[in-house]
C-alpha positions as CSV (number, residue, x, y, z in Angstrom):
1,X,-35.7,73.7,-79.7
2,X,-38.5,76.2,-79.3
3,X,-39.4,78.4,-76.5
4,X,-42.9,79.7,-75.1
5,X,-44.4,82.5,-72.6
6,X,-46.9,81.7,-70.2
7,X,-47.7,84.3,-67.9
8,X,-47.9,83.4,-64.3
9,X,-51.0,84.4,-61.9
10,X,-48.6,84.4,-59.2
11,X,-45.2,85.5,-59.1
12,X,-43.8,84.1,-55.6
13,X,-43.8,80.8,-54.3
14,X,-46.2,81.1,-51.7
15,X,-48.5,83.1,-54.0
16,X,-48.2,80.2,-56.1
17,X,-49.4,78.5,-52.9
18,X,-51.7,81.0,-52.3
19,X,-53.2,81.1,-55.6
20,X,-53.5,76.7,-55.7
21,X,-54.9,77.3,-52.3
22,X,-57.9,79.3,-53.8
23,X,-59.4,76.9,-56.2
24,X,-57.0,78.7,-58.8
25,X,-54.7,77.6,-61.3
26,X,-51.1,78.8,-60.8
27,X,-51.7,80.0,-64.5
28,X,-54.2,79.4,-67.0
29,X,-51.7,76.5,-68.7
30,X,-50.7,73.5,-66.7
31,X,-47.2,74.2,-67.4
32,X,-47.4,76.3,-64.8
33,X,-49.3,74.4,-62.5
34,X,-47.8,73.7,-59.0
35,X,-48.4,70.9,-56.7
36,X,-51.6,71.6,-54.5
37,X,-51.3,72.6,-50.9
38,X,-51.3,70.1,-48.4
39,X,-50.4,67.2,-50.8
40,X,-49.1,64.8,-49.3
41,X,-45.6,64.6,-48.0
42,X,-44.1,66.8,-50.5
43,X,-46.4,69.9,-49.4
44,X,-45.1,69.4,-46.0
45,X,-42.2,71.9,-45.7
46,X,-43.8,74.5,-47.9
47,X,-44.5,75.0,-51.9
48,X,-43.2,72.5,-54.8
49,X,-43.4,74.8,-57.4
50,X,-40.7,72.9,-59.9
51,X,-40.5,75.9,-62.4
52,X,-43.6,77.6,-62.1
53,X,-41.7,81.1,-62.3
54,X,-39.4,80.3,-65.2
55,X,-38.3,83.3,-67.2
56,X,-39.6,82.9,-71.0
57,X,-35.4,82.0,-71.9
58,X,-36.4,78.8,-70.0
59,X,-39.2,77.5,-71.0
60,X,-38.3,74.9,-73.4
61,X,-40.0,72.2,-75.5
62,X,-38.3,69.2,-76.8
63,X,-38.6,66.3,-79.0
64,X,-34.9,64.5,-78.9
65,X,-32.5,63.9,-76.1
66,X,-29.8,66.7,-77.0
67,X,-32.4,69.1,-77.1
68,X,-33.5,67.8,-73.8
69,X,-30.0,67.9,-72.1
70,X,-29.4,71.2,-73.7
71,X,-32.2,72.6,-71.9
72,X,-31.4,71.2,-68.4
73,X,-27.8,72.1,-69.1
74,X,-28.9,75.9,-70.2
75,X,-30.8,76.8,-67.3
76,X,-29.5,74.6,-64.4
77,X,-31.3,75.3,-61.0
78,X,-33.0,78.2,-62.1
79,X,-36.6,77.2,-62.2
80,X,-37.3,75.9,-66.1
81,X,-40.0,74.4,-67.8
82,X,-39.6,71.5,-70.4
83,X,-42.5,70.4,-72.8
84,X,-41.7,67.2,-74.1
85,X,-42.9,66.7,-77.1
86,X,-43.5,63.1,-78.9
87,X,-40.9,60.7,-78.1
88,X,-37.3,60.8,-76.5
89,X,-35.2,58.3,-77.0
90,X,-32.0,58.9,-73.9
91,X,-30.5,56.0,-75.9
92,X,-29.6,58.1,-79.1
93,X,-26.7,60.0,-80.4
94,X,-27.1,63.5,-81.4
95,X,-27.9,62.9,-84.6
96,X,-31.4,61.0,-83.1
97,X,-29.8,57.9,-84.0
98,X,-30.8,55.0,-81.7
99,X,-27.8,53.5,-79.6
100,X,-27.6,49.6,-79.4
101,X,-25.5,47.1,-77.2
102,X,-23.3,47.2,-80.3
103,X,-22.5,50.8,-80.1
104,X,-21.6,50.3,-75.9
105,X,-19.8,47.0,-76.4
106,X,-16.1,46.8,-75.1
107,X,-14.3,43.8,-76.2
108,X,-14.0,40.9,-75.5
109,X,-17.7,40.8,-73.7
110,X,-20.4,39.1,-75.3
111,X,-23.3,37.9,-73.7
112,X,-22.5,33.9,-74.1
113,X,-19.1,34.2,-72.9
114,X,-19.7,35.7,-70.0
115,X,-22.9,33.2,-69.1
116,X,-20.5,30.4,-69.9
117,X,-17.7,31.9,-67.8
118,X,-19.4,32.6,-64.8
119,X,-22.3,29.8,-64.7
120,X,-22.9,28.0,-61.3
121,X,-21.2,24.7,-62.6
122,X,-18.3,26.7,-63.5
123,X,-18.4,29.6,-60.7
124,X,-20.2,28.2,-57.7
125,X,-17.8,25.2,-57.4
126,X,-14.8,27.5,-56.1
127,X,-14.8,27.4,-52.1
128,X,-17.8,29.7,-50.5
129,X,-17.0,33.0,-49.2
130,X,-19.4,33.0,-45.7
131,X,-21.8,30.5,-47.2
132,X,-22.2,32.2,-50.3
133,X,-20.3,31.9,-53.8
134,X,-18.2,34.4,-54.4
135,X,-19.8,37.8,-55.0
136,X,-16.9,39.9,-56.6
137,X,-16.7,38.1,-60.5
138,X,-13.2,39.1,-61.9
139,X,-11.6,38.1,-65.1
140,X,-11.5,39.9,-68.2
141,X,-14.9,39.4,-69.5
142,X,-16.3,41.0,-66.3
143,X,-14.0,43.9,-66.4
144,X,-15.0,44.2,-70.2
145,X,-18.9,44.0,-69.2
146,X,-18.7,46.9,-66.7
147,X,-16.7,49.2,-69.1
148,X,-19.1,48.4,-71.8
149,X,-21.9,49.0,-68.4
150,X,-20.3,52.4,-68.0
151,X,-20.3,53.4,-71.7
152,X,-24.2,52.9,-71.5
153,X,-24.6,54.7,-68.2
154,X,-22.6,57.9,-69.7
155,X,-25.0,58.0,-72.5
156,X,-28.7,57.5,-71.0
157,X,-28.9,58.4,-67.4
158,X,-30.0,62.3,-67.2
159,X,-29.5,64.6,-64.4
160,X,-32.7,66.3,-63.7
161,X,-31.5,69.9,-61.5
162,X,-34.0,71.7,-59.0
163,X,-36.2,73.7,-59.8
164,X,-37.5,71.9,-62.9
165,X,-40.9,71.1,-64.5
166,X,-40.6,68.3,-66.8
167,X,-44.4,68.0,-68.7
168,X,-45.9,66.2,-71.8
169,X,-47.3,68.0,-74.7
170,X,-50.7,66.0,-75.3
171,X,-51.4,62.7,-74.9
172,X,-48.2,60.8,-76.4
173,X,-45.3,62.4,-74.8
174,X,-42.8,59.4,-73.9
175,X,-39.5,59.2,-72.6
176,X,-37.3,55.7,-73.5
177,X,-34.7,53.7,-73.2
178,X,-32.9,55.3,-70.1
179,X,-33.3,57.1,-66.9
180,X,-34.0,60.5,-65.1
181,X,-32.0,60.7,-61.9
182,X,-32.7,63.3,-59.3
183,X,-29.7,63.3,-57.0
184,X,-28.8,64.6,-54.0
185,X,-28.8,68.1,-53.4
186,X,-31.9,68.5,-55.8
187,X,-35.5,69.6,-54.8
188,X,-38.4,70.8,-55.7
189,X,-39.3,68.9,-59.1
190,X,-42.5,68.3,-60.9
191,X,-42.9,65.4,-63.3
192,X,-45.8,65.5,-65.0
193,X,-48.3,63.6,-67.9
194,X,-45.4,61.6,-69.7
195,X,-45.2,58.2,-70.1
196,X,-41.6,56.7,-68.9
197,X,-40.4,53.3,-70.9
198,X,-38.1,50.5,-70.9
199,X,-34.6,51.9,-69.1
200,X,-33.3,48.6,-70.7
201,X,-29.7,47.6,-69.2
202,X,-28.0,45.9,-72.1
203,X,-25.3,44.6,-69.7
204,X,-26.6,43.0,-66.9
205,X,-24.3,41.4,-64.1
206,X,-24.9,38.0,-62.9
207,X,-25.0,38.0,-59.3
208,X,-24.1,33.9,-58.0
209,X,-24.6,34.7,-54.3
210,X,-27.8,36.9,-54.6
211,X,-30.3,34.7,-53.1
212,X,-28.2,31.7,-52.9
213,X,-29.1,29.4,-49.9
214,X,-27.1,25.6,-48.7
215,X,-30.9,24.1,-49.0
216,X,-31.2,20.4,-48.3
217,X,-34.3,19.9,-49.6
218,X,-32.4,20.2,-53.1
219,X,-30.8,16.8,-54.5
220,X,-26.8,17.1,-54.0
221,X,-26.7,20.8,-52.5
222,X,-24.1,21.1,-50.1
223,X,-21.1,23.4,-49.0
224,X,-18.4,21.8,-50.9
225,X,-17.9,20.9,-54.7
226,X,-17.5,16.6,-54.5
227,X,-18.6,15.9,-58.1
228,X,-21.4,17.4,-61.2
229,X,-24.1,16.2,-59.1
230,X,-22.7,17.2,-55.7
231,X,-21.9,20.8,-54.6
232,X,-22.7,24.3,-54.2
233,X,-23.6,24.5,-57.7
234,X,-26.7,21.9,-56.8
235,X,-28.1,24.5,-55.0
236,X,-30.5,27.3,-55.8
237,X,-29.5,30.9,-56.1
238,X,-27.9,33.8,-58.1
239,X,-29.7,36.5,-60.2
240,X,-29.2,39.0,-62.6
241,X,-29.7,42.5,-61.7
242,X,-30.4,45.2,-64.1
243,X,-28.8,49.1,-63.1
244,X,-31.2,51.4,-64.4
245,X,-35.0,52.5,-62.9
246,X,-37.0,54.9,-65.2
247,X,-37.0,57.4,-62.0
248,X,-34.2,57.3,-59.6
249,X,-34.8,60.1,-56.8
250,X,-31.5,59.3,-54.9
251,X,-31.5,61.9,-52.3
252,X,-33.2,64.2,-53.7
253,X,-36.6,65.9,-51.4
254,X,-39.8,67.7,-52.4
255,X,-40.8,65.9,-55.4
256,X,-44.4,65.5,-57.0
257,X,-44.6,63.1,-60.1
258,X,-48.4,63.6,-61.3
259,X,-50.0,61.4,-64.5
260,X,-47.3,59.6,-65.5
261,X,-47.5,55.9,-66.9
262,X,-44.8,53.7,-66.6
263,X,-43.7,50.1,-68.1
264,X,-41.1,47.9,-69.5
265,X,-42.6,49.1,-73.1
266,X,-42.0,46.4,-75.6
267,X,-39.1,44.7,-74.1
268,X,-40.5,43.5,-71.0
269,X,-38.5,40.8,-69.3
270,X,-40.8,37.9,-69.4
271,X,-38.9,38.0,-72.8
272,X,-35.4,37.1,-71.8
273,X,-36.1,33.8,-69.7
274,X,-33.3,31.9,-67.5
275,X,-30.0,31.1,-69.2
276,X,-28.8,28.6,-66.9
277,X,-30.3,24.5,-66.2
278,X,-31.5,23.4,-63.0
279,X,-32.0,24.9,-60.1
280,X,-31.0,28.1,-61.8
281,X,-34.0,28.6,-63.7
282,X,-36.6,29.9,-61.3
283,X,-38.7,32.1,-62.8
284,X,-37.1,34.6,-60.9
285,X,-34.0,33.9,-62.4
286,X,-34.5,35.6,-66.4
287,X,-32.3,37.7,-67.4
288,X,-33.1,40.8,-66.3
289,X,-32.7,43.8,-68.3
290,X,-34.8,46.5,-66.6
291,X,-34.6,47.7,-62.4
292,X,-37.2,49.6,-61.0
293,X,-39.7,51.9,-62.5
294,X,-39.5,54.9,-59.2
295,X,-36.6,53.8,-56.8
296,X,-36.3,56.6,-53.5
297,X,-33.5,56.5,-51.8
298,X,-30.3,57.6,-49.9
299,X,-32.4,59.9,-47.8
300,X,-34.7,60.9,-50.1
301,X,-37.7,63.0,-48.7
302,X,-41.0,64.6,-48.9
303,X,-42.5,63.0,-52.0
304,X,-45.7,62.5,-53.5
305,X,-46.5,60.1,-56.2
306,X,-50.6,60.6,-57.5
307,X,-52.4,59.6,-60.5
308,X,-49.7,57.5,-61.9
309,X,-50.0,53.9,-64.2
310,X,-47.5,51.2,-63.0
311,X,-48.2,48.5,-65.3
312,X,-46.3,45.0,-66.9
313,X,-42.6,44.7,-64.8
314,X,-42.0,42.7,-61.8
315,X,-40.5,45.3,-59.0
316,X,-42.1,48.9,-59.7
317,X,-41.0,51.0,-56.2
318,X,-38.3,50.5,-53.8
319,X,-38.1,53.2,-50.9
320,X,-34.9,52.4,-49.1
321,X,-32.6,49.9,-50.6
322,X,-30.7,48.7,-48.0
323,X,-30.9,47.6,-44.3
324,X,-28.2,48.6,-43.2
325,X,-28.7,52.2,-44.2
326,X,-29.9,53.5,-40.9
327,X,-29.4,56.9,-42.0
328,X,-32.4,56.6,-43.8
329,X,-34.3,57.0,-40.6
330,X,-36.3,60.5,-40.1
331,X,-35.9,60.5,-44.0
332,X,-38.0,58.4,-47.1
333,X,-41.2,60.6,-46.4
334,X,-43.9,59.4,-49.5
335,X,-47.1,59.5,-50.1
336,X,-49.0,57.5,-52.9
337,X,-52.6,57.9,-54.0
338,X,-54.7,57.4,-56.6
339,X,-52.4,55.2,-58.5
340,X,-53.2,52.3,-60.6
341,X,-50.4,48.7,-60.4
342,X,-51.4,46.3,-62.7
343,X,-49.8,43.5,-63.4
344,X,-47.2,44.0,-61.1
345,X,-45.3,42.1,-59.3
346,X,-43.7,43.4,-55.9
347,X,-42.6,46.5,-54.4
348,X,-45.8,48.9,-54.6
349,X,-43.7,50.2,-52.8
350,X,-41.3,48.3,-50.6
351,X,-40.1,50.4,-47.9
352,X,-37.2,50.6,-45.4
353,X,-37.1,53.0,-42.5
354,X,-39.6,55.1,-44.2
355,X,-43.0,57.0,-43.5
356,X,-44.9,55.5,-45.8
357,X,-48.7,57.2,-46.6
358,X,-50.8,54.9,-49.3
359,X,-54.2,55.6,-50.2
360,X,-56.4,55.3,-53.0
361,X,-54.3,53.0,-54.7
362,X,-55.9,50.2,-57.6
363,X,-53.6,46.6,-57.4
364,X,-54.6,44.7,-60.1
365,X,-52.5,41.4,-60.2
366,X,-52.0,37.3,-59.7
367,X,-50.6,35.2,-57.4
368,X,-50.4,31.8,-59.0
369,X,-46.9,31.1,-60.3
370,X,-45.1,31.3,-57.3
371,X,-44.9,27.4,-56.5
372,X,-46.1,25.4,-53.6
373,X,-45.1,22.2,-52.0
374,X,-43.4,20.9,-49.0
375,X,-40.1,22.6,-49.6
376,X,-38.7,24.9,-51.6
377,X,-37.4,22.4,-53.9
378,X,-41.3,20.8,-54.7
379,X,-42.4,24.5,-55.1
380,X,-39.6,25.1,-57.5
381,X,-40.8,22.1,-59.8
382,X,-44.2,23.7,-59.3
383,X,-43.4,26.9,-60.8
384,X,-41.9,25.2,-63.7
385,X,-44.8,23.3,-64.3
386,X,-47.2,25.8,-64.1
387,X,-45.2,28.6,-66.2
388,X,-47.3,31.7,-65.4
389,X,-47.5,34.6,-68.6
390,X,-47.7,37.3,-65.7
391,X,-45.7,38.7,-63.4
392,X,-46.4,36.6,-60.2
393,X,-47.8,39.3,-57.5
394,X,-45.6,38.3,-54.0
395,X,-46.7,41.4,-52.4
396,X,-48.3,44.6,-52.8
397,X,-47.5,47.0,-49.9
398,X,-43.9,45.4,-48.6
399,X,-43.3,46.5,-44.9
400,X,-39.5,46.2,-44.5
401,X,-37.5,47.0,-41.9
402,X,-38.3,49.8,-39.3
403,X,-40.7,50.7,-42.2
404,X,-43.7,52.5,-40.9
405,X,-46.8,52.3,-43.6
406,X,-50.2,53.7,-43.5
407,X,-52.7,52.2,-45.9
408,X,-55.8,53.8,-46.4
409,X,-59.2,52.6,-48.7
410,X,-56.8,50.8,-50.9
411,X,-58.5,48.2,-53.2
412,X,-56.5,45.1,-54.0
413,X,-58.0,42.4,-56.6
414,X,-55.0,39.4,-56.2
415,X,-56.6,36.4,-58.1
416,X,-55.5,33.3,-56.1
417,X,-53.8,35.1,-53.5
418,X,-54.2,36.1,-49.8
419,X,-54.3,39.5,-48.0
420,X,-50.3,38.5,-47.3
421,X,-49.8,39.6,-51.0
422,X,-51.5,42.5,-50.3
423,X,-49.7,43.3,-47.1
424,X,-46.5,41.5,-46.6
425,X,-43.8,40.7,-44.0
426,X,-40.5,41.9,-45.3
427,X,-38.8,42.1,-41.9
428,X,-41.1,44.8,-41.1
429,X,-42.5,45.3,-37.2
430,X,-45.3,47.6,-38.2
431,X,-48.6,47.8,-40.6
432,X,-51.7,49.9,-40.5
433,X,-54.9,50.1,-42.7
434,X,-58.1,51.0,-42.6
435,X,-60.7,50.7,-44.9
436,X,-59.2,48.9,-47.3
437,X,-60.7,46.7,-50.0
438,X,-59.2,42.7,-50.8
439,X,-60.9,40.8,-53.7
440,X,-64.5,42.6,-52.9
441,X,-64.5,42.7,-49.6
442,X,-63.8,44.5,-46.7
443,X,-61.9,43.1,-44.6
444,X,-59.4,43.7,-41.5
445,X,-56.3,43.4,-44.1
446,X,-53.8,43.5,-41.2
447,X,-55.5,41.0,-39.4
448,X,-55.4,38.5,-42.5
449,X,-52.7,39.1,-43.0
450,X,-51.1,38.2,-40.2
451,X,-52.8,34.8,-40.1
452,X,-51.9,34.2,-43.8
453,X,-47.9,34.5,-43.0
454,X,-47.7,33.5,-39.5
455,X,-45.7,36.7,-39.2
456,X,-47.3,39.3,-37.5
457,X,-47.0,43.0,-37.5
458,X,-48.2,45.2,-35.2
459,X,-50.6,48.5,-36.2
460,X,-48.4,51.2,-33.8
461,X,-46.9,52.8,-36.8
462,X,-45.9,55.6,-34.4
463,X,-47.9,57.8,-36.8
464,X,-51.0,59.2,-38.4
465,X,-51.2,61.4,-41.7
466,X,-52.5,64.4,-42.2
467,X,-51.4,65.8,-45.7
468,X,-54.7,64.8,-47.9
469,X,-54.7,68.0,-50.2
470,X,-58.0,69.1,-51.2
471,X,-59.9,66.4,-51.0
472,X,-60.1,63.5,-48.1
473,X,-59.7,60.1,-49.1
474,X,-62.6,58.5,-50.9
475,X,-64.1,55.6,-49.8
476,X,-62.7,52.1,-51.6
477,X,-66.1,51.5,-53.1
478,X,-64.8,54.9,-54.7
479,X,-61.6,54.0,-55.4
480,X,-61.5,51.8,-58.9
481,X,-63.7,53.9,-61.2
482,X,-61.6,56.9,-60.5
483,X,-58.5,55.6,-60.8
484,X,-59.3,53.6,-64.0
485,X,-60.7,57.3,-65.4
486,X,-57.4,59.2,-64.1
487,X,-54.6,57.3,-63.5
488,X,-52.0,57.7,-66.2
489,X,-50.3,59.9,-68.8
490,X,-52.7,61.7,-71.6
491,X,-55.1,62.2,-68.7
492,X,-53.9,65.3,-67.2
């Protein structure tokens, strides 16, 4: 591990501010560069500075995991700076040898045994538990699958501290194979020009209620197990849900992640396709191995997302994770801009209770895939038949419950799609945009929306934003050549 010595410009926070306020650098090296005034959410209670005044003991740069834990660990909340440099694998020993399902495996789990042991025609034909199979798996292969769950866990999720400035060295700086999770009590954190890949979840728990619905339009679904062809197992439902995002900010507040790419990397999991026969096998079913690429919650606040690549995975961005979580309220504070999604499927972001800012954002995706017919049962044989390659776009902006998002010149290019994929319903009451862009046009994308899914929102967000940073918000004729020139890691 090496260390380095930048001198700062600025040796208190809001000179820092000051300083970024002026046109200035915080220093002459970006290391030291602090999130600019007024942007977005996260300037709204003062500086994010992450660890613009680190001493030279803490400024740090890295190329493995120990040497990355060994600097977080060193300097705690005192402000630090990390390069990363190269690749860092979280899924390695300290040796840099890679960790595998085989090295995390408690026994007796292995993949097929516990498909077989929990399928629907196995599972789903005990009694329902409120109309749903039951939720809580037991046995010993379960048991065995969340030790060898927690093994993994203990070895790739991170604990970023406050204070903290995590950069890449150059244009190559990755970080693989786990997950960087800023917890409660933690603020002020800058994330900066690395690209984040594949938190792969090598034991992912099959979920028989998740989704499942008594749906007559299928042949023999019904309440109670009579035969093969009769019973809750005839019915559609279930998933497989991975643990780990790439970013979890799970109550932490005053957070700018800046130039960053993220992505499934190599393992994406159009690879790992459904285990289990009809109805089982939506396309939404395959096994999935990899969560979310930035989830935000647990009262997470005051954070702003810019110049980032989302790219290749199905749900990139949950803000609020449950309904229920009405503490949420006052809290979930984000702004996005100039961020490229492409090939993406959902959740740019999808948010709960939150107030949501989105602007200057580049969606990129498809719609065809998702099925049509009469029913859900015809549209399930349609998705079969068509077997899309890409990650079927179901909606861009997802306005959940007492959600509250503002879009702004957006530009969304959904091939075979309608502006509901660009703005959808998700038990939201509330939508506003303006000046938005929706396959070359410009359009009144609540409006369309509205008529496209028959449920309407309203455009009283309650709210109007005001954090823009230095520059207002460019026009969405704007938007795509400066995003396809910026977004990313390497382009810092």
């Amino acid at each position: 591990m090496s260390k380095r010595t930048y001198l700062a410009t600025c040796l208190l926070p809001f000179m820092l501010f000051g300083c970024s306020s002026l046109g200035l650098q915080a220093t002459a090296d970006s290391a030291r560069e602090v999130l600019p005034e007024q942007d977005g959410w996260a300037a709204a209670e003062g500086p994010v500075t992450g660890g613009a005044l680190a001493l030279e003991e803490n400024v740090f740069t890295v190329s493995s995991r120990k040497a990355f834990v060994d600097a977080l660990s060193q300097a705690g909340d005192e402000p630090k700076i990390i390069q990363i440099k190269g690749t860092i694998n979280l899924s390695s020993d300290d040796d840099g040898q890679e960790l595998t399902e085989e090295d995390y495996r408690v026994a007796p789990y292995n993949f097929e045994d516990y498909k077989n042991a929990y399928s629907p025609a196995v599972w789903n034909i005990k009694p329902l538990i409120k109309g749903r199979p039951n939720r809580n798996l037991d046995g010993p292969l379960e048991e065995a699958r969340q030790a060898s769950a927690d093994a993994q866990k203990a070895q790739i999720v991170i604990h970023v501290p406050s204070n903290t400035t995590l950069i890449g060295l150059g244009d190559d700086a990755t970080i693989e194979k786990g997950m960087l999770l800023l917890g409660d009590n933690v603020e002020n954190v800058i994330i900066r020009n690395i690209a984040f890949e594949d938190a792969f979840d090598y034991f992912p728990a099959w979920d028989p209620g998740d989704s499942f619905k008594l749906d007559a339009s299928y042949p023999g679904c019904q309440d109670t197990y009579v035969d093969a062809s009769h019973g809750p197992q005839m019915c559609r439902g279930g998933r497989w849900n991975a643990e780990y995002d790439l970013i979890s900010i799970n109550g932490a507040k005053r957070i700018w992640i800046d130039h960053c790419t993220f992505s499934d990397g190599d393992r994406p999991d159009s690879m790992f396709p459904p285990v289990y026969p009809f109805p089982q096998n939506e396309i939404t079913q395959k096994v999935q191995h990899h969560d979310g690429l930035i989830d935000i919650t647990n009262q997470a606040d005051l954070i702003t997302i810019s110049n980032s690549y989302f790219h290749d995975h199905d749900k990139a961005m949950l803000i609020g994770n449950s309904d229920k979580k009405t503490a949420d309220t006052g809290h979930l504070r984000v702004t996005l801009h100039d961020n490229y999604f492409n090939n993406v499927g959902q959740r740019m972001p999808r948010v709960r209770y939150g107030q949501v800012h989105s602007y200057n954002n580049y969606f990129v995706g498809n719609a065809q895939g998702a099925g049509n017919g009469r029913n859900a049962y015809e549209a399930h044989l349609d998705s079969l038949a068509n077997k899309p390659q890409h990650n079927v776009l179901r909606q861009a902006l997802g306005a959940g419950k007492h959600s509250a998002i503002y879009s702004e010149a957006n530009v969304f290019e959904i091939a075979n799609g309608n502006a509901s994929h660009a703005a959808g319903n998700m038990k939201g009451d509330v939508f506003f945009d303006t000046g938005s862009m929706f396959n070359g046009e410009m359009i009144d994308l609540l409006d369309a929306a509205n008529a496209a899914s028959g449920k309407p929102m309203s455009p009283d967000v309650g709210w109007k934003p005001e954090l823009y940073g230095v520059n207002p918000a460019k026009p969405a004729s704007d938007v795509v050549e400066y995003v396809k020139a910026n977004a990313g890691a390497g382009k810092l």
